[in-house]
XYZ file of N, CA and C in Angstrom:
819
model
N 15.333 51.701 23.759
C 16.336 50.666 23.981
C 17.442 51.406 24.751
N 17.035 51.017 26.145
C 18.243 51.918 27.211
C 19.597 51.579 26.998
N 20.044 50.618 26.311
C 21.596 50.170 25.738
C 21.910 50.850 24.783
N 21.111 51.704 23.977
C 21.546 52.301 22.856
C 22.575 53.115 22.841
N 23.618 53.456 21.950
C 24.618 54.335 22.027
C 24.679 55.219 20.999
N 24.816 56.472 21.355
C 24.689 57.858 20.611
C 25.816 57.666 19.445
N 25.489 57.773 18.288
C 26.534 57.538 17.110
C 27.075 58.826 16.933
N 26.744 59.967 17.465
C 27.168 61.230 17.018
C 26.160 62.327 16.598
N 24.801 61.734 16.179
C 24.120 62.507 15.282
C 23.234 63.235 16.300
N 23.045 63.061 17.677
C 22.146 63.270 18.508
C 22.608 64.160 19.914
N 21.819 65.116 20.231
C 22.212 65.726 21.536
C 21.190 65.363 22.612
N 21.802 64.470 23.628
C 20.936 64.488 24.760
C 20.614 65.488 25.468
N 19.262 65.513 26.015
C 18.707 66.462 26.751
C 18.664 66.036 28.219
N 19.317 66.740 28.963
C 19.316 66.361 30.448
C 19.176 67.206 31.375
N 18.759 66.785 32.599
C 18.358 67.883 33.977
C 19.520 68.573 34.049
N 19.525 70.013 34.242
C 20.646 70.856 34.461
C 21.011 70.742 35.746
N 22.146 71.041 35.991
C 22.778 71.035 37.498
C 21.780 72.033 38.342
N 21.788 71.247 39.449
C 20.764 71.988 40.602
C 21.639 73.054 41.533
N 23.103 72.463 41.609
C 24.129 73.104 42.494
C 24.618 74.436 41.816
N 24.722 75.281 42.632
C 25.189 76.713 42.220
C 26.723 76.616 41.979
N 27.254 77.315 41.030
C 28.650 77.253 40.768
C 29.607 78.350 41.162
N 30.803 78.204 41.129
C 31.641 79.283 41.253
C 33.285 78.907 40.902
N 33.908 79.772 40.397
C 35.186 79.294 40.018
C 36.228 79.744 40.898
N 37.399 79.011 41.001
C 38.594 79.313 41.999
C 39.431 79.800 41.139
N 40.529 80.457 41.470
C 41.488 81.298 40.761
C 42.284 80.378 39.897
N 42.782 80.916 38.685
C 43.586 80.181 37.812
C 45.184 80.183 38.109
N 45.332 79.253 39.315
C 46.780 79.142 39.950
C 47.059 77.791 39.808
N 48.349 77.604 40.020
C 48.975 76.447 40.205
C 48.631 75.795 41.204
N 48.041 74.566 40.925
C 47.553 73.488 42.013
C 46.073 73.848 42.372
N 45.487 74.605 42.120
C 44.173 74.729 42.489
C 43.300 73.890 42.072
N 42.312 73.280 42.729
C 41.335 72.259 42.327
C 40.050 72.357 43.379
N 38.918 71.764 43.120
C 37.986 71.654 44.020
C 38.065 70.909 45.055
N 37.472 71.189 46.357
C 37.376 70.212 47.317
C 36.723 68.790 46.918
N 37.188 67.652 47.490
C 36.686 66.598 47.363
C 34.861 66.600 47.581
N 34.220 66.129 46.630
C 32.650 66.203 47.018
C 32.090 67.552 46.354
N 33.003 68.531 45.989
C 32.454 69.640 45.382
C 32.726 69.793 43.811
N 33.072 68.720 43.146
C 33.347 68.423 41.804
C 31.796 68.577 41.125
N 31.793 69.077 39.853
C 30.594 68.448 38.853
C 31.104 67.409 38.156
N 29.925 66.413 37.943
C 30.280 65.368 37.009
C 30.242 65.986 35.696
N 30.629 65.062 34.404
C 30.761 65.539 33.197
C 29.518 66.091 32.706
N 28.156 65.566 33.278
C 27.127 65.727 32.632
C 26.526 67.363 33.239
N 26.987 67.484 34.430
C 26.620 68.639 34.996
C 27.635 69.779 34.744
N 28.721 69.636 34.231
C 29.863 70.405 33.980
C 29.355 71.801 32.964
N 28.816 71.434 32.103
C 28.442 72.508 30.954
C 27.564 73.548 31.525
N 26.414 72.918 32.127
C 25.578 74.151 32.419
C 26.257 75.011 33.683
N 26.860 74.354 34.547
C 27.565 74.930 35.664
C 28.455 75.830 35.021
N 29.344 75.562 34.168
C 30.431 76.621 33.628
C 29.617 77.795 32.862
N 28.940 77.324 32.011
C 28.108 78.264 31.159
C 27.439 79.396 32.262
N 27.003 79.032 33.250
C 26.087 79.716 34.228
C 27.161 80.913 34.917
N 28.447 80.460 34.906
C 29.189 81.484 35.531
C 30.328 82.057 34.390
N 29.935 82.123 33.163
C 30.763 82.809 32.142
C 31.629 81.973 31.317
N 31.651 80.511 31.243
C 32.179 79.891 30.667
C 31.827 79.547 28.998
N 32.385 79.379 28.203
C 32.138 79.095 26.694
C 32.395 77.828 26.013
N 31.597 77.369 25.169
C 32.019 76.139 24.181
C 32.815 76.731 22.980
N 34.121 76.130 22.721
C 35.092 76.169 21.966
C 34.566 75.572 20.759
N 34.184 76.323 19.601
C 33.528 75.702 18.463
C 32.355 74.848 18.756
N 31.642 75.160 19.764
C 30.452 74.594 19.928
C 30.676 73.340 20.805
N 31.649 72.940 21.286
C 31.904 71.757 22.043
C 32.519 72.141 23.133
N 32.307 71.153 24.314
C 32.985 70.966 25.436
C 34.327 70.162 25.375
N 35.531 70.638 25.640
C 36.609 69.995 25.539
C 36.886 68.897 26.667
N 36.811 67.662 26.364
C 37.049 66.470 27.240
C 38.037 65.756 26.770
N 38.873 65.477 28.030
C 39.981 64.768 27.905
C 40.643 64.131 29.016
N 41.802 63.697 29.071
C 42.533 63.301 30.191
C 43.948 63.955 30.315
N 44.005 64.980 30.733
C 45.254 65.981 30.786
C 46.024 65.851 31.864
N 47.227 66.155 31.889
C 48.140 65.980 33.191
C 48.290 67.415 33.788
N 47.972 68.414 32.943
C 48.248 69.828 33.453
C 46.989 70.498 33.543
N 45.923 69.738 33.706
C 44.648 70.513 34.097
C 44.163 70.002 35.427
N 43.167 70.733 35.974
C 42.558 70.103 37.185
C 41.406 69.171 36.769
N 41.444 68.261 37.748
C 40.395 67.113 37.739
C 38.978 67.801 37.483
N 38.100 67.013 36.725
C 36.679 67.382 36.353
C 36.428 68.681 35.576
N 35.663 69.623 36.157
C 35.309 70.655 35.352
C 36.099 71.853 35.547
N 36.426 72.697 34.459
C 37.102 73.842 34.488
C 36.965 74.675 33.247
N 37.459 75.995 33.593
C 37.331 76.953 32.462
C 38.802 77.635 31.974
N 39.033 77.222 30.836
C 40.725 77.805 30.510
C 40.558 79.388 30.592
N 41.563 79.745 31.356
C 41.772 81.287 31.494
C 41.694 81.924 30.230
N 42.330 81.601 29.385
C 42.614 82.495 28.118
C 41.264 82.921 27.114
N 40.374 81.868 27.057
C 39.161 82.065 26.224
C 37.924 81.489 26.725
N 38.041 81.194 28.358
C 36.871 80.906 28.986
C 36.284 79.294 28.293
N 37.056 78.650 27.701
C 36.608 77.299 27.044
C 36.383 76.520 28.085
N 35.110 75.768 28.259
C 34.987 74.708 29.148
C 35.582 73.372 28.831
N 35.947 72.864 30.042
C 36.910 71.608 29.693
C 36.426 70.607 30.913
N 36.571 69.470 30.694
C 36.204 68.353 31.587
C 37.428 67.423 31.572
N 38.190 67.306 32.582
C 39.272 66.378 32.594
C 38.960 64.985 33.448
N 39.160 64.080 32.770
C 38.854 62.709 33.508
C 40.075 61.796 33.987
N 41.021 62.835 33.761
C 42.352 62.559 34.586
C 42.320 62.817 36.215
N 41.824 61.676 37.063
C 41.881 61.956 38.326
C 43.194 62.579 38.940
N 44.207 62.451 38.292
C 45.398 62.843 39.038
C 46.032 64.123 38.244
N 45.199 64.743 37.501
C 45.700 65.944 36.722
C 45.961 67.304 37.686
N 46.971 67.734 37.565
C 47.344 68.917 38.410
C 47.374 70.258 37.640
N 46.587 71.294 38.159
C 46.289 72.439 37.432
C 47.830 73.171 37.429
N 48.204 73.667 36.001
C 49.338 74.166 35.865
C 49.416 75.834 36.124
N 48.186 76.012 36.170
C 47.905 77.656 36.421
C 47.052 78.401 35.330
N 46.701 77.528 34.282
C 45.852 77.864 32.990
C 44.454 77.616 33.097
N 43.806 77.065 34.305
C 42.486 76.638 34.221
C 41.901 77.349 35.598
N 40.573 77.659 35.585
C 39.674 78.006 36.763
C 38.994 76.975 36.907
N 39.163 75.951 38.063
C 38.464 74.913 38.582
C 36.934 75.698 38.639
N 35.903 74.678 38.088
C 34.579 75.067 38.505
C 33.972 74.110 39.645
N 33.469 74.840 40.686
C 32.981 73.902 41.829
C 31.721 74.218 42.400
N 31.083 73.274 43.200
C 30.011 73.586 43.790
C 29.934 74.332 44.906
N 28.999 75.296 45.256
C 28.825 76.136 46.305
C 28.443 75.379 47.663
N 29.280 75.520 48.714
C 28.747 75.089 50.091
C 28.856 73.908 50.302
N 30.072 73.342 49.792
C 30.372 71.926 50.022
C 30.833 71.670 51.546
N 31.326 73.009 52.165
C 31.386 72.919 53.607
C 30.589 73.761 54.479
N 30.039 73.425 55.498
C 29.131 74.169 56.294
C 30.151 75.236 57.137
N 29.732 76.571 56.895
C 30.535 77.576 57.411
C 29.749 78.499 58.227
N 30.335 79.360 59.107
C 29.827 80.126 59.958
C 30.456 81.453 59.899
N 29.797 82.899 60.037
C 30.779 84.004 60.028
C 31.183 84.474 61.496
N 32.239 84.829 61.869
C 32.440 85.641 63.104
C 32.287 86.895 62.954
N 31.824 87.615 64.103
C 31.830 89.156 63.968
C 32.861 89.848 63.445
N 32.395 91.031 63.047
C 33.839 92.040 62.554
C 34.053 92.807 63.715
N 34.766 92.335 64.680
C 35.694 92.748 65.710
C 36.784 92.885 65.734
N 37.715 93.746 66.326
C 39.110 93.916 66.351
C 39.675 92.471 67.027
N 40.458 92.020 66.068
C 41.262 90.468 66.569
C 40.500 89.240 66.486
N 39.136 89.325 66.123
C 38.521 88.050 65.593
C 39.222 87.234 64.683
N 39.068 86.082 64.841
C 40.016 85.026 63.872
C 39.397 83.707 64.127
N 39.413 82.875 63.350
C 38.880 81.496 63.349
C 40.101 80.689 64.387
N 39.600 79.774 64.883
C 40.418 78.731 65.772
C 41.266 77.909 64.890
N 42.299 77.673 64.999
C 43.141 76.657 64.268
C 42.488 75.817 63.913
N 41.889 74.691 64.384
C 41.128 73.908 63.977
C 39.933 73.836 63.049
N 39.415 75.239 63.233
C 38.198 75.711 62.298
C 38.572 76.698 61.125
N 39.831 76.607 61.090
C 40.212 77.391 59.624
C 39.766 76.574 58.326
N 39.187 77.485 57.461
C 39.134 76.882 55.828
C 40.173 77.332 55.128
N 40.383 76.001 54.271
C 41.564 76.076 53.578
C 41.306 77.218 52.297
N 42.445 77.429 51.538
C 42.354 78.243 50.477
C 41.360 77.794 49.325
N 41.407 76.527 49.062
C 40.764 75.801 48.192
C 39.264 75.903 48.256
N 38.987 75.894 49.872
C 37.488 75.672 49.992
C 36.767 77.035 50.400
N 37.798 78.122 50.428
C 37.190 79.361 51.019
C 36.273 79.994 50.225
N 36.122 80.295 48.894
C 35.261 80.654 48.197
C 34.203 80.148 48.130
N 34.118 78.834 48.066
C 32.733 77.996 48.084
C 31.918 78.231 49.365
N 33.048 77.894 50.600
C 32.063 78.112 52.005
C 31.695 79.483 52.146
N 32.520 80.727 51.723
C 32.190 82.058 52.014
C 30.658 82.447 51.201
N 30.914 81.883 49.888
C 29.444 82.101 49.223
C 28.333 81.607 49.681
N 28.349 80.727 50.017
C 27.122 79.828 50.657
C 26.622 80.516 51.758
N 27.545 81.458 52.459
C 26.918 82.223 53.665
C 26.778 83.598 53.366
N 26.759 84.138 52.018
C 26.568 85.474 51.777
C 27.711 86.401 51.138
N 29.069 85.660 51.207
C 29.995 86.212 50.384
C 30.070 86.441 49.034
N 30.668 87.386 48.360
C 30.606 87.916 47.081
C 32.105 87.777 46.498
N 32.052 87.684 45.179
C 33.369 87.766 44.358
C 33.096 89.220 43.943
N 34.315 90.018 44.465
C 34.256 91.623 43.945
C 34.886 91.690 42.401
N 34.248 92.179 41.632
C 34.705 91.938 40.094
C 34.921 90.665 39.624
N 34.333 89.690 40.336
C 34.109 88.305 39.841
C 35.673 87.866 40.163
N 36.624 88.330 41.226
C 37.822 87.880 41.802
C 37.698 87.534 43.049
N 38.327 86.352 43.308
C 38.557 86.088 44.629
C 40.038 86.446 45.237
N 39.948 87.244 46.033
C 41.104 88.047 46.511
C 42.027 87.324 47.526
N 43.249 87.041 46.900
C 44.188 86.356 47.641
C 45.413 86.952 48.048
N 46.070 87.071 49.143
C 47.386 87.981 49.405
C 47.601 88.069 50.551
N 48.301 88.882 50.898
C 48.722 89.356 52.518
C 47.822 90.643 52.987
N 47.053 90.468 53.492
C 46.304 91.646 54.031
C 46.541 91.692 55.647
N 47.295 92.894 55.838
C 47.835 92.889 57.371
C 46.912 93.579 58.087
N 45.645 93.904 57.783
C 44.400 94.742 58.675
C 43.261 93.580 58.632
N 43.518 92.475 57.814
C 42.458 91.496 58.067
C 42.911 89.971 58.782
N 42.007 89.273 59.119
C 42.436 88.046 59.788
C 43.249 86.868 58.692
N 43.875 86.171 59.484
C 44.539 85.038 58.758
C 43.448 84.188 57.881
N 43.603 83.653 56.889
C 42.625 82.671 56.221
C 41.626 83.297 55.578
N 40.480 82.530 55.775
C 39.114 82.923 54.769
C 38.516 83.769 55.647
N 37.860 85.028 54.902
C 37.094 85.950 55.412
C 36.438 86.813 54.255
N 35.599 87.584 55.103
C 34.745 88.513 54.004
C 34.703 89.929 54.678
N 34.759 90.697 53.705
C 34.768 92.521 53.972
C 33.138 92.857 54.687
N 33.203 93.238 55.804
C 31.714 93.435 56.342
C 31.059 94.358 55.583
N 31.447 95.398 54.827
C 30.563 96.366 53.690
C 30.243 95.433 52.546
N 31.010 95.196 51.799
C 30.665 94.617 50.613
C 30.507 93.017 50.234
N 30.794 92.393 51.444
C 30.870 90.901 51.578
C 32.099 90.384 50.637
N 33.088 91.144 50.241
C 33.895 90.678 49.354
C 34.908 89.553 49.815
N 34.922 88.274 49.137
C 35.622 87.171 49.786
C 37.159 87.371 49.716
N 37.675 87.199 50.828
C 39.515 87.173 50.884
C 39.960 85.922 51.466
N 41.163 85.697 51.019
C 41.875 84.498 51.907
C 43.481 85.330 52.164
N 43.446 85.574 53.423
C 44.842 85.921 53.834
C 45.805 85.024 54.031
N 46.994 85.293 53.302
C 48.065 84.227 53.569
C 49.252 84.423 54.639
N 48.975 85.582 55.392
C 50.037 85.995 56.389
C 49.527 85.459 57.742
N 49.811 84.556 58.341
C 49.338 83.998 59.487
C 49.457 84.934 60.714
N 50.200 85.784 60.763
C 50.421 86.885 61.976
C 49.617 88.031 61.675
N 48.634 88.254 60.636
C 48.085 89.300 60.496
C 46.754 89.548 61.445
N 46.066 90.530 62.000
C 45.452 90.953 62.763
C 44.083 91.548 62.093
N 43.003 91.258 62.454
C 41.755 91.779 61.963
C 41.382 92.970 62.846
N 41.287 94.197 61.671
C 41.132 95.409 62.577
C 39.649 95.709 62.757
N 39.174 94.885 62.800
C 37.633 94.966 63.196
C 36.535 95.207 61.905
N 37.082 95.226 60.558
C 36.327 95.543 59.674
C 36.043 94.278 58.432
N 36.422 93.115 59.117
C 36.522 91.934 58.404
C 35.972 90.910 59.167
N 34.918 89.777 58.701
C 34.283 88.880 59.384
C 34.895 87.346 58.771
N 35.654 86.754 59.901
C 36.365 85.474 59.447
C 35.344 84.592 59.258
N 35.557 83.642 58.106
C 34.743 82.466 57.687
C 35.227 81.112 58.141
N 34.718 80.534 59.296
C 35.317 79.530 60.024
C 34.248 78.177 59.663
N 34.792 76.891 60.042
C 34.172 75.503 59.858
C 32.919 75.876 61.017
N 31.794 75.607 60.573
C 30.707 75.429 61.595
C 30.676 74.180 62.554
N 30.675 74.166 63.692
C 30.732 73.043 64.408
C 29.117 72.791 64.772
N 28.783 71.290 65.139
C 27.688 71.080 65.691
C 27.567 71.495 67.226
N 26.766 72.336 67.636
C 26.841 72.828 69.006
C 25.802 72.488 70.019
N 26.122 71.976 71.297
C 25.069 71.683 72.037
C 25.206 72.707 73.321
N 24.139 73.452 73.807
C 24.225 74.289 74.707
C 23.029 74.230 75.695
N 23.166 74.857 76.795
C 22.251 74.963 77.966
C 22.065 76.433 78.077
N 20.555 76.718 78.089
C 20.333 78.192 78.733
C 20.018 78.052 80.174
N 20.438 79.155 80.837
C 20.114 79.341 82.233
C 19.165 80.235 82.515
N 18.471 80.304 83.729
C 17.289 81.238 83.926
C 17.642 82.457 84.039
N 17.042 83.457 83.849
C 17.482 84.966 83.989
C 17.116 85.111 85.419
N 18.068 84.958 86.229
C 17.973 85.154 87.581
C 19.175 85.762 88.339
N 19.006 86.728 89.219
C 20.015 87.400 89.752
C 21.009 86.673 90.186
N 22.413 86.749 89.645
C 23.521 85.820 90.086
C 23.927 84.488 89.450
N 22.845 83.954 88.551
C 23.185 82.899 87.592
C 24.326 83.028 86.717
N 25.056 82.099 86.424
C 26.255 81.933 85.740
C 26.420 80.282 85.345
N 27.519 80.447 84.410
C 27.939 79.079 84.130
C 28.812 78.549 85.024
N 28.959 77.234 85.188
C 29.826 76.625 86.131
C 31.328 76.636 85.587
N 32.305 77.031 86.151
C 33.574 77.262 85.640
C 33.997 76.085 84.790
N 34.457 76.332 83.689
C 34.748 75.380 82.887
C 33.675 75.103 81.895
N 32.428 75.401 81.833
C 31.237 75.307 81.211
C 30.989 76.610 80.293
N 31.850 77.606 80.153
C 31.632 78.845 79.288
C 32.133 78.458 77.999
N 31.417 78.944 77.044
C 31.863 79.227 75.574
C 32.892 80.312 75.427
N 33.774 79.994 74.476
C 34.497 81.137 74.159
C 33.881 82.118 73.118
N 34.571 83.212 73.014
C 33.946 84.342 72.035
C 33.478 83.881 70.762
N 34.416 83.073 70.165
C 34.223 82.486 69.037
C 33.085 81.378 69.022
N 32.998 80.601 69.839
C 32.098 79.397 70.081
C 30.615 79.997 70.402
N 30.493 81.190 70.828
C 29.419 81.795 71.445
C 28.065 82.080 70.576
N 28.470 82.577 69.448
C 27.533 83.030 68.525
C 26.658 81.700 67.935
N 27.668 80.782 67.602
C 26.816 79.168 67.203
C 26.157 78.859 68.121
N 26.863 78.801 69.551
C 26.152 78.156 70.569
C 24.769 78.766 70.888
N 24.667 80.198 71.078
C 23.457 80.665 71.525
C 22.598 80.810 70.209
N 22.944 80.764 69.064
C 21.745 80.600 67.895
C 21.075 79.389 67.978
N 21.975 78.330 68.538
C 21.508 76.918 68.438
C 20.266 76.779 69.746
N 20.320 77.732 70.393
C 19.208 77.783 71.634
C 18.192 79.085 71.645
N 18.252 79.500 70.252
C 17.106 80.639 70.219
C 17.628 82.123 70.316
N 18.990 82.268 70.244
C 19.376 83.527 70.337
C 19.180 84.363 69.058
N 19.344 85.569 69.218
C 19.292 86.474 67.615
C 20.394 87.630 67.753
N 20.470 88.003 66.540
C 21.486 89.362 66.620
C 20.556 90.521 66.354
N 20.594 91.518 67.321
C 20.025 92.569 67.397
C 20.506 93.537 66.438
N 19.943 93.851 65.270
C 20.442 94.879 64.338
C 21.431 94.295 63.408
N 21.579 92.961 63.428
C 22.252 92.075 62.643
C 24.008 92.169 63.519
N 23.917 92.464 64.785
C 25.337 92.556 65.350
C 25.361 91.669 66.505
N 26.566 91.276 66.574
C 26.980 90.186 67.727
C 27.654 91.192 68.679
N 27.011 91.493 70.089
C 27.427 92.396 70.925
C 28.440 91.828 71.968
N 29.507 92.509 71.921
C 30.472 92.349 72.815
C 30.849 93.624 73.363
N 31.147 92.998 74.921
C 31.545 94.464 75.669
C 32.194 94.068 76.980
N 32.082 94.875 78.054
C 32.788 94.684 79.300
C 31.885 95.261 80.245
N 30.726 94.505 80.339
C 29.689 94.766 81.383
C 30.131 94.282 82.861
N 29.289 95.098 83.837
C 29.578 94.686 85.368
C 28.319 94.148 85.532
N 27.042 94.330 85.247
C 25.698 93.818 85.564
C 25.300 92.636 84.774
N 26.236 91.940 83.947
C 25.864 90.884 83.146
C 26.554 89.514 83.272
N 26.190 88.435 83.206
C 27.097 87.322 83.332
C 28.429 87.437 82.252
N 29.624 86.949 82.954
C 30.521 86.837 82.108
C 30.460 85.787 81.022
N 31.238 86.133 79.634
C 31.282 84.947 78.707
C 29.770 85.280 78.015
N 29.367 84.164 77.508
C 28.122 84.080 76.391
C 26.804 84.018 77.025
N 25.693 84.955 76.745
C 24.843 85.366 77.193
C 23.642 85.816 76.324
N 22.483 85.700 76.834
C 21.358 86.526 75.780
C 20.440 87.240 76.683
N 19.999 88.306 76.204
C 19.540 89.393 76.986
C 17.781 88.766 76.976
N 17.154 88.938 78.004
C 16.015 88.263 78.090
C 14.943 88.914 77.179
N 14.935 90.026 77.022
C 13.673 90.529 76.009
C 13.755 90.089 75.005
N 14.886 90.339 74.097
C 14.673 89.933 72.729
C 15.754 89.009 72.514
N 16.188 88.262 73.425
C 17.067 87.194 73.097
C 18.459 87.413 72.243
N 18.960 88.934 72.382
C 20.026 89.204 71.685
C 21.360 88.492 72.352
N 22.143 88.083 71.261
C 23.382 87.488 71.926
C 24.436 88.488 72.258
N 25.104 88.124 73.431
C 26.318 88.968 73.907
C 27.458 87.913 74.211
N 28.278 88.863 74.409
C 29.881 88.140 74.763
C 30.242 89.188 75.736
N 30.369 88.841 77.337
C 30.928 89.742 78.083
C 32.481 89.270 78.787
N 33.391 90.224 78.375
C 34.810 90.112 78.830
C 35.153 90.229 80.219
N 34.174 90.780 81.068
C 34.546 91.074 82.489
C 34.539 90.062 83.393
N 35.738 89.493 83.841
C 35.622 88.364 85.095
C 35.018 88.952 86.282
N 34.174 88.194 86.816
C 33.723 88.520 88.007
C 32.364 89.541 87.990
N 32.027 89.558 86.598
C 30.751 90.412 86.470
C 29.444 89.306 87.108
N 28.638 90.356 87.546
C 27.325 89.696 88.273
C 26.109 89.945 87.477
N 25.345 88.885 87.016
C 24.031 88.781 86.473
C 23.125 89.496 87.360
N 22.416 90.638 86.800
C 21.411 91.545 87.510
C 20.119 90.798 87.372
N 20.037 89.746 86.662
C 18.736 89.171 86.449
C 18.057 89.071 84.874
N 18.478 90.151 84.340
C 17.923 90.281 83.106
C 18.734 89.615 81.819
N 19.540 88.713 82.202
C 20.306 87.959 81.301
C 20.384 86.318 81.345
N 20.258 85.528 80.221
C 20.279 84.112 80.332
C 21.791 83.584 80.035
N 22.378 83.255 80.917
C 23.721 82.504 80.392
C 23.633 81.159 79.574
N 24.438 81.242 78.742
C 24.333 80.191 77.604
C 25.770 79.376 77.839
N 25.659 78.254 78.599
C 26.690 77.177 79.144
C 26.694 75.876 78.214
N 27.909 75.219 78.300
C 28.149 74.194 77.865
C 27.214 73.183 78.915
N 26.690 71.948 78.047
C 25.899 71.027 78.827
C 26.740 70.365 80.158
N 26.165 70.567 81.456
C 26.694 70.164 82.493
C 26.075 70.657 83.759
N 26.861 70.633 84.891
C 26.384 70.984 86.018
C 26.275 72.956 86.069
N 24.947 73.070 86.626
C 24.779 74.509 86.726
C 25.050 75.036 88.018
N 25.271 76.291 88.102
C 25.849 76.914 89.440
C 24.691 78.192 89.552
N 23.907 78.312 90.680
C 22.858 79.473 90.583
C 23.060 80.099 91.752
């Protein structure tokens, strides 16, 4: 009888949540981004997988004004809650439980001064999920939030141990040991032949931030997992790939001349050769 109603004597057996879960900090106002909430049936498995507990064998289900919407874990005892109040606001006592990877993100290289463009910054609420989806980790199960003068503003991971951070100081500067986590854009790119003198038409160069995703989209690779940035005289300026191994480079020298060993990577348009 598909219309049957559980009178309370039976425990339904359901498919477990397929999405990986993580928790946001128990801070006032934190909640999962739209689309990254677990539903009521998924909540218990998702929360149990990251340390949540059943209080007296039960999930706490209600419609509270002071808890985040949907799935969460109470900070004091890790009790799993599901809030049906869509207008609920976290008062700081709950860790929202969210799906990993709701936002497609990309990592910028750990070089001095690198940071996301303003339009590609990831919010505090989305940072942990976005960063975990591309290899970030919670150091000691903690999402590091604060003022980091030597790190980039916004969402980033430490290059060595991949610890996820969110820098709240808009004026901080990356000292080269951190990788900004930015929104990944759909990129169209053109590869020019590796002839002496080939370069992108003025106005069709990618920026240093855009280069990594653009070059990957047309077959570029990271040599020893590194994005090569320098000031070379015998390469194209801006974004290019080396002919032999398609290693992605970014050259800062204006007026540099391609010696024929490199493929410029350009925005689609008229080419200059």
